[in-house]
Amino acid sequence: MKCLGKHRGWAAAFLPLCWLFLKILQPGHSHLYNNCYAGDKVIRFIPKTEEEVYALKKISHQLKVDLWQPSSISYVSEGTVTDVHIPQNGSRALLAFLQEANIQYKILIEDLQKTLEKGSNLQTQRNRRSLSGYNYEVYHSLEEIQNWMHHLNKTHSDLIHMFSIGRSYEGRSLFILKLGRRSRLKRAVWIDCGIHAREWIGPAFCQWFVKEALLTRKSDPAMRKMLNHLYFYIMPVFNVDGYHFSWTNDRFWRKTRSRNSRFRCRGVDANRNWKVKWCDEGASMHPCDDTYCGPFPESEPEVKAVANFLRKHRKHIRAYLSFHAYAQMLLYPYSYKYATIPNFSCVESAAYKAVNALQSVYGVRYRYGPASTTLYVSSGSSMDWAYKNGIPYAFAFELRDTGHFGFLLPEMLIKPTCTETMLAVKNITMHLLKKCP
């Protein structure tokens, strides 16, 4: 039996049955998804002509592929690197079509289930639940992350204050860590991870950032200065419902988990739900699409809670950093239009220095620039909203890799990814302290 949780359309109605099946057969091992992805493939193609673009869009709709890159089929044009996850029963048809049409392709992942199982590396389980020896080089469930946050709140009360800014659609607390030495009228940096559920490297970085801050604050003058002069508001998991769902039912779930009164499809793209050119180019009005913008701006309680918090504190918050995957990019506004931001030179300089610092560690190259030209045009994003609401430094990171592993970045790459990203974030933060008014 295939797990129905990974299907985005009509099959979503049967998710409760699938979940019951999972719980009965594999208690404690739901992260292996009950063989849900056996034989599934991830295939990359780059259309070279308008005819190929049209043909690929048509076959993708027919086969209902799970698009990994870009986030919407509407973004596919000549030269667009396109990665699709196709179930076993559709992969033969897709490959036959590509061969018949003489469209070049590359199979990135031959069997998704085997890759999942290889990546799970059950030996790493031994350190997951010991908070004193918390393992930052494995992926953690939502429960583990929130227990870790509670633990730090108790053991590092001089530097960390944990609080909730609201509840998710399914009633989970939206926890924030406030990090920094206590003083009045300090400027602040907001960091969020996991706005898209399947991008697990994001929450891993947020945890890594906190760990590094606590470990190096005495030995590293730059970190000491950052914590003395700034507060960091860190949200390790923005999309708590979706992230939990990606651990229990569908590893490749992207959206929130809100219900729609007219459709059985669930969830909204939390990075298309902000009140900045809402539901314009790059967002979908259809609830079954991965880029669904929602019924209205800030319809998602998670988005509403963060927007309210940022509005309340925008006089002090001088930088907004959001962590995504995958593409290896550092993006800044605008995302919703082709235009130059007023403080372009300052932001561009910060981005340039950040990607150079990142590259200095392992030689990993990041592209950087305005999101609209570097990635694609998308409306209703958190980054654009933050910038339009007075936060002068707004960035979105697309972390490793460029598609070899995609959303299944192995745990062995958590440390190098976070180590290099840490340098980029410190660079932006120091730039902020020196330059930003």
CSV table of C-alpha atoms in Angstrom, one decimal:
chain,number,residue,atom,x,y,z
A,1,MET,CA,0.0,0.0,0.0
A,2,LYS,CA,1.3,3.5,-0.9
A,3,CYS,CA,1.1,6.2,1.7
A,4,LEU,CA,-1.6,8.6,0.5
A,5,GLY,CA,-0.2,11.4,2.5
A,6,LYS,CA,2.2,12.6,-0.2
A,7,HIS,CA,-0.5,13.3,-2.7
A,8,ARG,CA,-1.6,16.9,-2.8
A,9,GLY,CA,-5.1,16.5,-4.2
A,10,TRP,CA,-8.1,14.1,-3.6
A,11,ALA,CA,-6.1,11.6,-1.7
A,12,ALA,CA,-5.6,14.0,1.1
A,13,ALA,CA,-9.1,13.0,2.3
A,14,PHE,CA,-7.7,9.6,3.2
A,15,LEU,CA,-4.8,10.8,5.3
A,16,PRO,CA,-6.4,9.8,8.6
A,17,LEU,CA,-6.6,6.2,7.3
A,18,CYS,CA,-3.0,6.3,6.1
A,19,TRP,CA,-1.8,7.7,9.5
A,20,LEU,CA,-3.7,5.0,11.4
A,21,PHE,CA,-2.0,2.4,9.1
A,22,LEU,CA,1.4,3.9,9.9
A,23,LYS,CA,0.8,4.0,13.6
A,24,ILE,CA,-0.3,0.3,13.7
A,25,LEU,CA,2.5,-1.1,11.6
A,26,GLN,CA,5.5,1.1,12.7
A,27,PRO,CA,5.1,2.6,16.1
A,28,GLY,CA,8.1,4.8,16.9
A,29,HIS,CA,9.4,4.6,13.3
A,30,SER,CA,7.0,6.8,11.4
A,31,HIS,CA,10.0,8.8,10.1
A,32,LEU,CA,10.5,6.0,7.6
A,33,TYR,CA,7.0,6.6,6.3
A,34,ASN,CA,6.0,2.9,5.9
A,35,ASN,CA,7.7,2.5,2.6
A,36,CYS,CA,5.6,5.3,1.2
A,37,TYR,CA,8.2,6.4,-1.4
A,38,ALA,CA,9.4,3.0,-2.7
A,39,GLY,CA,10.4,3.3,-6.3
A,40,ASP,CA,9.7,7.1,-6.5
A,41,LYS,CA,12.3,9.1,-8.4
A,42,VAL,CA,13.5,12.7,-8.5
A,43,ILE,CA,14.2,13.8,-12.0
A,44,ARG,CA,15.8,17.0,-13.3
A,45,PHE,CA,15.2,18.5,-16.7
A,46,ILE,CA,16.1,21.9,-18.3
A,47,PRO,CA,13.7,22.8,-21.1
A,48,LYS,CA,15.6,24.4,-24.0
A,49,THR,CA,12.7,25.6,-26.2
A,50,GLU,CA,9.2,27.0,-25.8
A,51,GLU,CA,7.8,23.7,-27.2
A,52,GLU,CA,9.6,21.7,-24.5
A,53,VAL,CA,8.3,24.1,-21.8
A,54,TYR,CA,4.8,23.6,-23.0
A,55,ALA,CA,5.1,19.8,-23.2
A,56,LEU,CA,6.7,19.5,-19.8
A,57,LYS,CA,4.0,21.7,-18.2
A,58,LYS,CA,1.3,19.6,-19.8
A,59,ILE,CA,2.8,16.2,-18.7
A,60,SER,CA,3.5,17.6,-15.2
A,61,HIS,CA,-0.1,18.5,-14.8
A,62,GLN,CA,-1.3,15.1,-16.1
A,63,LEU,CA,1.0,13.1,-13.9
A,64,LYS,CA,0.5,15.4,-10.8
A,65,VAL,CA,4.2,15.6,-10.1
A,66,ASP,CA,5.5,17.0,-6.8
A,67,LEU,CA,7.6,19.9,-7.9
A,68,TRP,CA,10.8,20.4,-5.8
A,69,GLN,CA,12.3,23.2,-7.9
A,70,PRO,CA,11.0,25.8,-8.8
A,71,SER,CA,8.1,26.0,-6.3
A,72,SER,CA,5.4,26.4,-9.0
A,73,ILE,CA,5.1,25.0,-12.6
A,74,SER,CA,4.3,28.6,-13.7
A,75,TYR,CA,8.0,29.4,-13.1
A,76,VAL,CA,9.2,26.9,-15.7
A,77,SER,CA,10.5,28.6,-18.8
A,78,GLU,CA,13.4,28.1,-21.2
A,79,GLY,CA,16.6,27.3,-19.2
A,80,THR,CA,14.8,26.7,-15.9
A,81,VAL,CA,16.4,24.0,-13.8
A,82,THR,CA,13.3,21.8,-12.9
A,83,ASP,CA,13.4,19.1,-10.3
A,84,VAL,CA,10.3,16.9,-9.9
A,85,HIS,CA,9.5,14.1,-7.5
A,86,ILE,CA,7.4,11.5,-9.4
A,87,PRO,CA,5.7,8.4,-7.8
A,88,GLN,CA,6.7,5.0,-9.0
A,89,ASN,CA,3.5,4.5,-11.0
A,90,GLY,CA,4.1,7.8,-12.9
A,91,SER,CA,7.9,7.6,-13.4
A,92,ARG,CA,7.8,5.2,-16.3
A,93,ALA,CA,5.3,7.4,-18.2
A,94,LEU,CA,7.4,10.5,-17.5
A,95,LEU,CA,10.7,8.9,-18.6
A,96,ALA,CA,9.0,7.4,-21.7
A,97,PHE,CA,7.7,10.9,-22.6
A,98,LEU,CA,11.1,12.6,-22.1
A,99,GLN,CA,12.8,10.0,-24.3
A,100,GLU,CA,10.1,10.2,-27.0
A,101,ALA,CA,10.3,14.0,-27.0
A,102,ASN,CA,14.1,13.8,-27.0
A,103,ILE,CA,14.2,16.1,-23.9
A,104,GLN,CA,17.4,15.6,-21.9
A,105,TYR,CA,17.0,14.7,-18.2
A,106,LYS,CA,19.0,13.4,-15.3
A,107,ILE,CA,17.7,11.1,-12.5
A,108,LEU,CA,18.9,12.8,-9.3
A,109,ILE,CA,17.4,10.2,-6.9
A,110,GLU,CA,16.8,6.7,-8.2
A,111,ASP,CA,14.7,5.4,-5.3
A,112,LEU,CA,13.4,8.0,-2.8
A,113,GLN,CA,12.6,5.4,-0.1
A,114,LYS,CA,16.1,4.0,-0.1
A,115,THR,CA,17.6,7.5,0.1
A,116,LEU,CA,15.3,8.3,3.0
A,117,GLU,CA,16.3,5.1,4.9
A,118,LYS,CA,20.0,5.7,4.2
A,119,GLY,CA,19.7,9.2,5.5
A,120,SER,CA,17.8,8.3,8.6
A,121,ASN,CA,20.9,6.6,10.0
A,122,LEU,CA,19.3,5.1,13.1
A,123,GLN,CA,22.6,5.0,15.0
A,124,THR,CA,22.2,8.8,15.5
A,125,GLN,CA,19.1,8.1,17.6
A,126,ARG,CA,21.1,7.5,20.8
A,127,ASN,CA,21.7,11.2,21.4
A,128,ARG,CA,18.4,12.7,20.3
A,129,ARG,CA,16.7,12.7,23.6
A,130,SER,CA,19.5,13.5,26.0
A,131,LEU,CA,19.3,17.3,26.4
A,132,SER,CA,22.6,17.6,28.2
A,133,GLY,CA,24.3,16.0,25.2
A,134,TYR,CA,22.0,17.4,22.6
A,135,ASN,CA,23.1,16.4,19.1
A,136,TYR,CA,23.1,19.3,16.7
A,137,GLU,CA,24.3,17.2,13.8
A,138,VAL,CA,21.0,15.3,13.4
A,139,TYR,CA,17.5,16.4,12.5
A,140,HIS,CA,15.1,16.7,15.4
A,141,SER,CA,11.3,16.4,15.7
A,142,LEU,CA,9.2,19.3,16.8
A,143,GLU,CA,8.8,17.8,20.3
A,144,GLU,CA,12.5,17.4,20.6
A,145,ILE,CA,13.2,21.0,19.5
A,146,GLN,CA,10.6,22.4,21.9
A,147,ASN,CA,12.0,20.4,24.8
A,148,TRP,CA,15.4,21.7,23.8
A,149,MET,CA,14.1,25.3,23.9
A,150,HIS,CA,12.6,24.7,27.4
A,151,HIS,CA,15.9,23.2,28.6
A,152,LEU,CA,17.9,26.3,27.4
A,153,ASN,CA,15.4,28.6,29.0
A,154,LYS,CA,16.0,27.0,32.3
A,155,THR,CA,19.8,26.5,32.1
A,156,HIS,CA,20.8,29.8,30.4
A,157,SER,CA,18.3,32.3,31.9
A,158,ASP,CA,21.0,35.0,31.9
A,159,LEU,CA,21.0,35.0,28.1
A,160,ILE,CA,17.8,33.3,26.9
A,161,HIS,CA,14.1,34.0,27.4
A,162,MET,CA,11.6,31.7,25.9
A,163,PHE,CA,8.0,32.9,25.1
A,164,SER,CA,5.1,32.1,22.9
A,165,ILE,CA,3.6,34.6,20.4
A,166,GLY,CA,0.4,32.6,19.8
A,167,ARG,CA,-0.9,29.2,18.6
A,168,SER,CA,-0.9,27.4,15.2
A,169,TYR,CA,-4.0,26.3,13.3
A,170,GLU,CA,-3.8,22.9,15.1
A,171,GLY,CA,-3.2,24.6,18.5
A,172,ARG,CA,0.6,24.2,18.9
A,173,SER,CA,2.5,27.0,20.7
A,174,LEU,CA,4.6,29.3,18.5
A,175,PHE,CA,7.7,29.5,20.6
A,176,ILE,CA,10.5,32.2,20.3
A,177,LEU,CA,13.9,32.3,21.9
A,178,LYS,CA,15.1,35.8,22.8
A,179,LEU,CA,18.8,35.7,22.9
A,180,GLY,CA,21.2,38.4,24.2
A,181,ARG,CA,22.4,40.3,27.3
A,182,ARG,CA,19.6,42.1,29.0
A,183,SER,CA,19.5,45.9,28.6
A,184,ARG,CA,17.1,48.6,27.5
A,185,LEU,CA,16.5,49.9,24.0
A,186,LYS,CA,18.6,47.4,22.2
A,187,ARG,CA,18.2,46.9,18.5
A,188,ALA,CA,17.2,43.4,17.4
A,189,VAL,CA,17.5,40.8,14.7
A,190,TRP,CA,14.7,38.4,13.8
A,191,ILE,CA,15.6,34.9,12.6
A,192,ASP,CA,13.0,32.3,11.5
A,193,CYS,CA,13.5,28.8,10.1
A,194,GLY,CA,11.1,26.2,8.7
A,195,ILE,CA,8.4,28.4,7.1
A,196,HIS,CA,8.2,25.5,4.6
A,197,ALA,CA,7.9,22.2,6.4
A,198,ARG,CA,10.1,19.9,4.2
A,199,GLU,CA,13.1,22.2,4.4
A,200,TRP,CA,14.6,20.5,7.5
A,201,ILE,CA,18.0,22.1,7.3
A,202,GLY,CA,16.4,25.4,8.2
A,203,PRO,CA,15.4,24.4,11.8
A,204,ALA,CA,18.7,22.6,12.1
A,205,PHE,CA,20.5,25.9,11.5
A,206,CYS,CA,18.4,27.9,13.9
A,207,GLN,CA,19.4,25.4,16.6
A,208,TRP,CA,23.0,25.6,15.5
A,209,PHE,CA,23.0,29.4,15.7
A,210,VAL,CA,21.8,29.3,19.3
A,211,LYS,CA,24.4,26.7,20.2
A,212,GLU,CA,27.2,28.6,18.7
A,213,ALA,CA,26.1,31.8,20.4
A,214,LEU,CA,26.2,30.1,23.8
A,215,LEU,CA,29.5,28.3,23.2
A,216,THR,CA,31.5,31.1,21.7
A,217,ARG,CA,30.2,34.2,23.5
A,218,LYS,CA,33.3,34.4,25.7
A,219,SER,CA,36.0,33.3,23.3
A,220,ASP,CA,34.8,35.2,20.2
A,221,PRO,CA,34.9,39.0,20.3
A,222,ALA,CA,32.4,39.3,17.4
A,223,MET,CA,29.8,37.1,19.1
A,224,ARG,CA,30.3,38.9,22.4
A,225,LYS,CA,29.7,42.2,20.6
A,226,MET,CA,26.6,40.8,18.9
A,227,LEU,CA,25.1,39.6,22.1
A,228,ASN,CA,26.0,42.7,24.0
A,229,HIS,CA,24.5,45.1,21.5
A,230,LEU,CA,21.6,43.2,20.0
A,231,TYR,CA,18.8,40.9,20.8
A,232,PHE,CA,18.1,37.9,18.6
A,233,TYR,CA,14.5,36.7,18.3
A,234,ILE,CA,14.8,33.2,17.0
A,235,MET,CA,11.9,31.0,15.8
A,236,PRO,CA,13.4,27.6,15.1
A,237,VAL,CA,10.2,26.2,13.6
A,238,PHE,CA,7.8,28.7,12.0
A,239,ASN,CA,5.4,26.2,10.4
A,240,VAL,CA,5.0,23.9,13.4
A,241,ASP,CA,2.0,22.0,12.1
A,242,GLY,CA,3.6,21.4,8.7
A,243,TYR,CA,6.9,20.4,10.2
A,244,HIS,CA,5.3,17.9,12.5
A,245,PHE,CA,3.3,16.5,9.6
A,246,SER,CA,6.6,16.1,7.6
A,247,TRP,CA,7.9,13.9,10.4
A,248,THR,CA,4.8,11.7,10.7
A,249,ASN,CA,3.0,11.5,7.3
A,250,ASP,CA,4.5,13.2,4.4
A,251,ARG,CA,8.3,14.0,4.3
A,252,PHE,CA,7.8,16.4,1.4
A,253,TRP,CA,4.9,18.5,2.8
A,254,ARG,CA,5.5,22.2,2.3
A,255,LYS,CA,2.4,24.2,3.5
A,256,THR,CA,0.6,24.8,6.7
A,257,ARG,CA,-2.1,22.4,7.8
A,258,SER,CA,-5.2,24.7,7.8
A,259,ARG,CA,-8.5,23.4,6.4
A,260,ASN,CA,-10.4,24.8,3.4
A,261,SER,CA,-14.2,24.9,3.5
A,262,ARG,CA,-14.6,24.2,-0.2
A,263,PHE,CA,-11.7,21.9,-1.0
A,264,ARG,CA,-10.3,18.7,0.6
A,265,CYS,CA,-6.7,20.0,0.0
A,266,ARG,CA,-5.1,21.4,3.2
A,267,GLY,CA,-2.7,24.1,3.9
A,268,VAL,CA,-1.4,27.5,2.7
A,269,ASP,CA,2.1,28.5,1.5
A,270,ALA,CA,3.2,30.5,4.6
A,271,ASN,CA,5.6,32.5,2.3
A,272,ARG,CA,2.8,33.7,0.0
A,273,ASN,CA,0.4,34.7,2.8
A,274,TRP,CA,1.8,38.1,3.7
A,275,LYS,CA,0.1,41.4,3.0
A,276,VAL,CA,2.5,42.7,0.3
A,277,LYS,CA,1.2,42.3,-3.3
A,278,TRP,CA,-0.7,39.4,-1.9
A,279,CYS,CA,-1.7,36.6,-4.3
A,280,ASP,CA,-0.2,38.3,-7.3
A,281,GLU,CA,2.5,36.9,-9.6
A,282,GLY,CA,4.2,33.7,-8.3
A,283,ALA,CA,1.3,32.7,-6.0
A,284,SER,CA,-1.7,30.5,-6.7
A,285,MET,CA,-5.4,31.0,-5.8
A,286,HIS,CA,-6.0,27.2,-5.9
A,287,PRO,CA,-6.0,25.5,-2.5
A,288,CYS,CA,-4.4,22.3,-3.9
A,289,ASP,CA,-1.3,24.1,-5.2
A,290,ASP,CA,1.9,24.3,-3.2
A,291,THR,CA,2.0,28.1,-3.6
A,292,TYR,CA,-1.6,28.7,-2.5
A,293,CYS,CA,-1.7,32.2,-1.1
A,294,GLY,CA,-4.6,31.5,1.3
A,295,PRO,CA,-8.2,33.0,1.4
A,296,PHE,CA,-6.9,36.4,2.5
A,297,PRO,CA,-3.6,38.0,3.7
A,298,GLU,CA,-2.5,36.7,7.2
A,299,SER,CA,-5.2,34.0,7.1
A,300,GLU,CA,-2.7,31.6,8.7
A,301,PRO,CA,-2.5,32.0,12.5
A,302,GLU,CA,1.3,31.4,12.3
A,303,VAL,CA,1.8,34.3,9.8
A,304,LYS,CA,-0.6,36.5,11.7
A,305,ALA,CA,1.2,35.9,15.0
A,306,VAL,CA,4.7,36.7,13.5
A,307,ALA,CA,3.4,39.7,11.6
A,308,ASN,CA,1.8,41.1,14.8
A,309,PHE,CA,5.0,40.6,16.7
A,310,LEU,CA,7.1,42.2,14.0
A,311,ARG,CA,4.7,45.1,13.7
A,312,LYS,CA,4.8,45.7,17.5
A,313,HIS,CA,8.7,45.6,17.6
A,314,ARG,CA,9.6,47.1,14.2
A,315,LYS,CA,11.2,50.2,15.7
A,316,HIS,CA,13.8,48.0,17.2
A,317,ILE,CA,14.1,45.1,14.8
A,318,ARG,CA,16.7,46.1,12.2
A,319,ALA,CA,17.2,42.9,10.4
A,320,TYR,CA,15.0,40.0,9.2
A,321,LEU,CA,16.6,36.7,8.3
A,322,SER,CA,14.6,33.7,7.0
A,323,PHE,CA,16.1,30.3,6.2
A,324,HIS,CA,14.9,28.1,3.4
A,325,ALA,CA,16.3,25.3,1.1
A,326,TYR,CA,17.4,24.5,-1.4
A,327,ALA,CA,19.4,26.5,-4.0
A,328,GLN,CA,22.5,28.1,-2.3
A,329,MET,CA,21.4,31.7,-2.6
A,330,LEU,CA,21.2,34.8,-0.5
A,331,LEU,CA,18.3,36.9,-1.5
A,332,TYR,CA,17.1,40.3,-0.6
A,333,PRO,CA,14.1,42.5,-1.8
A,334,TYR,CA,12.3,42.9,-3.9
A,335,SER,CA,10.7,39.5,-4.6
A,336,TYR,CA,7.4,40.7,-5.9
A,337,LYS,CA,8.7,43.2,-8.5
A,338,TYR,CA,11.8,44.0,-10.6
A,339,ALA,CA,12.9,47.2,-8.9
A,340,THR,CA,15.9,48.4,-6.9
A,341,ILE,CA,15.4,49.0,-3.1
A,342,PRO,CA,16.3,52.4,-1.8
A,343,ASN,CA,19.2,51.2,0.4
A,344,PHE,CA,20.5,48.8,-2.3
A,345,SER,CA,24.2,49.7,-1.9
A,346,CYS,CA,24.2,48.9,1.8
A,347,VAL,CA,22.2,45.7,1.5
A,348,GLU,CA,24.1,44.5,-1.6
A,349,SER,CA,27.4,45.2,0.2
A,350,ALA,CA,26.3,43.1,3.2
A,351,ALA,CA,25.2,40.3,0.9
A,352,TYR,CA,28.5,40.3,-1.0
A,353,LYS,CA,30.6,40.1,2.1
A,354,ALA,CA,28.3,37.4,3.6
A,355,VAL,CA,28.6,35.0,0.6
A,356,ASN,CA,32.4,35.6,0.4
A,357,ALA,CA,32.6,34.7,4.1
A,358,LEU,CA,30.5,31.6,3.6
A,359,GLN,CA,32.6,30.5,0.6
A,360,SER,CA,35.8,30.9,2.6
A,361,VAL,CA,35.0,27.9,4.7
A,362,TYR,CA,34.5,25.0,2.2
A,363,GLY,CA,34.5,26.8,-1.1
A,364,VAL,CA,30.7,26.5,-1.5
A,365,ARG,CA,29.4,29.2,-3.9
A,366,TYR,CA,26.2,31.1,-3.3
A,367,ARG,CA,24.5,33.3,-5.8
A,368,TYR,CA,23.1,36.6,-4.3
A,369,GLY,CA,20.9,39.4,-5.4
A,370,PRO,CA,17.3,40.6,-5.5
A,371,ALA,CA,15.0,37.6,-5.2
A,372,SER,CA,13.0,38.6,-8.3
A,373,THR,CA,16.0,38.4,-10.6
A,374,THR,CA,18.1,35.9,-8.8
A,375,LEU,CA,15.4,33.3,-8.2
A,376,TYR,CA,11.9,34.3,-9.5
A,377,VAL,CA,9.1,36.8,-8.9
A,378,SER,CA,6.9,35.8,-6.0
A,379,SER,CA,4.3,37.9,-4.2
A,380,GLY,CA,3.2,37.8,-0.5
A,381,SER,CA,6.6,36.8,0.9
A,382,SER,CA,7.8,37.4,4.5
A,383,MET,CA,11.0,39.1,3.3
A,384,ASP,CA,9.3,41.7,1.2
A,385,TRP,CA,6.7,42.3,4.0
A,386,ALA,CA,9.5,42.8,6.6
A,387,TYR,CA,11.2,45.3,4.3
A,388,LYS,CA,8.1,47.2,3.4
A,389,ASN,CA,7.3,47.4,7.1
A,390,GLY,CA,10.4,49.3,8.0
A,391,ILE,CA,13.0,46.6,8.6
A,392,PRO,CA,16.0,47.8,6.5
A,393,TYR,CA,17.9,44.5,6.2
A,394,ALA,CA,15.7,41.7,5.0
A,395,PHE,CA,17.3,38.5,3.7
A,396,ALA,CA,16.2,35.0,2.7
A,397,PHE,CA,18.8,32.3,2.6
A,398,GLU,CA,18.4,29.2,0.4
A,399,LEU,CA,20.7,26.8,2.0
A,400,ARG,CA,22.5,23.7,0.6
A,401,ASP,CA,22.4,22.0,-1.8
A,402,THR,CA,21.7,22.6,-5.5
A,403,GLY,CA,19.7,19.5,-6.1
A,404,HIS,CA,21.9,16.4,-5.6
A,405,PHE,CA,20.1,15.7,-2.4
A,406,GLY,CA,17.5,18.4,-2.5
A,407,PHE,CA,15.2,18.3,0.5
A,408,LEU,CA,17.0,15.2,1.8
A,409,LEU,CA,20.3,16.8,2.7
A,410,PRO,CA,22.1,14.1,4.7
A,411,GLU,CA,22.8,14.7,8.4
A,412,MET,CA,26.5,14.5,7.8
A,413,LEU,CA,26.1,17.8,5.9
A,414,ILE,CA,24.4,19.6,8.7
A,415,LYS,CA,27.7,20.6,10.4
A,416,PRO,CA,29.4,22.0,7.2
A,417,THR,CA,26.2,23.7,6.1
A,418,CYS,CA,25.6,25.4,9.4
A,419,THR,CA,29.3,26.3,10.0
A,420,GLU,CA,29.5,28.2,6.7
A,421,THR,CA,26.1,29.8,7.2
A,422,MET,CA,27.1,30.9,10.6
A,423,LEU,CA,29.9,33.0,9.1
A,424,ALA,CA,27.5,34.6,6.7
A,425,VAL,CA,25.0,35.5,9.4
A,426,LYS,CA,27.7,36.9,11.7
A,427,ASN,CA,29.0,39.0,8.8
A,428,ILE,CA,25.5,40.5,8.1
A,429,THR,CA,25.1,41.2,11.8
A,430,MET,CA,28.4,42.9,12.2
A,431,HIS,CA,27.6,45.0,9.1
A,432,LEU,CA,24.3,45.9,10.7
A,433,LEU,CA,26.1,47.1,13.9
A,434,LYS,CA,28.6,49.2,11.8
A,435,LYS,CA,26.4,50.7,9.1
A,436,CYS,CA,22.7,50.5,9.8
A,437,PRO,CA,21.1,53.6,11.2
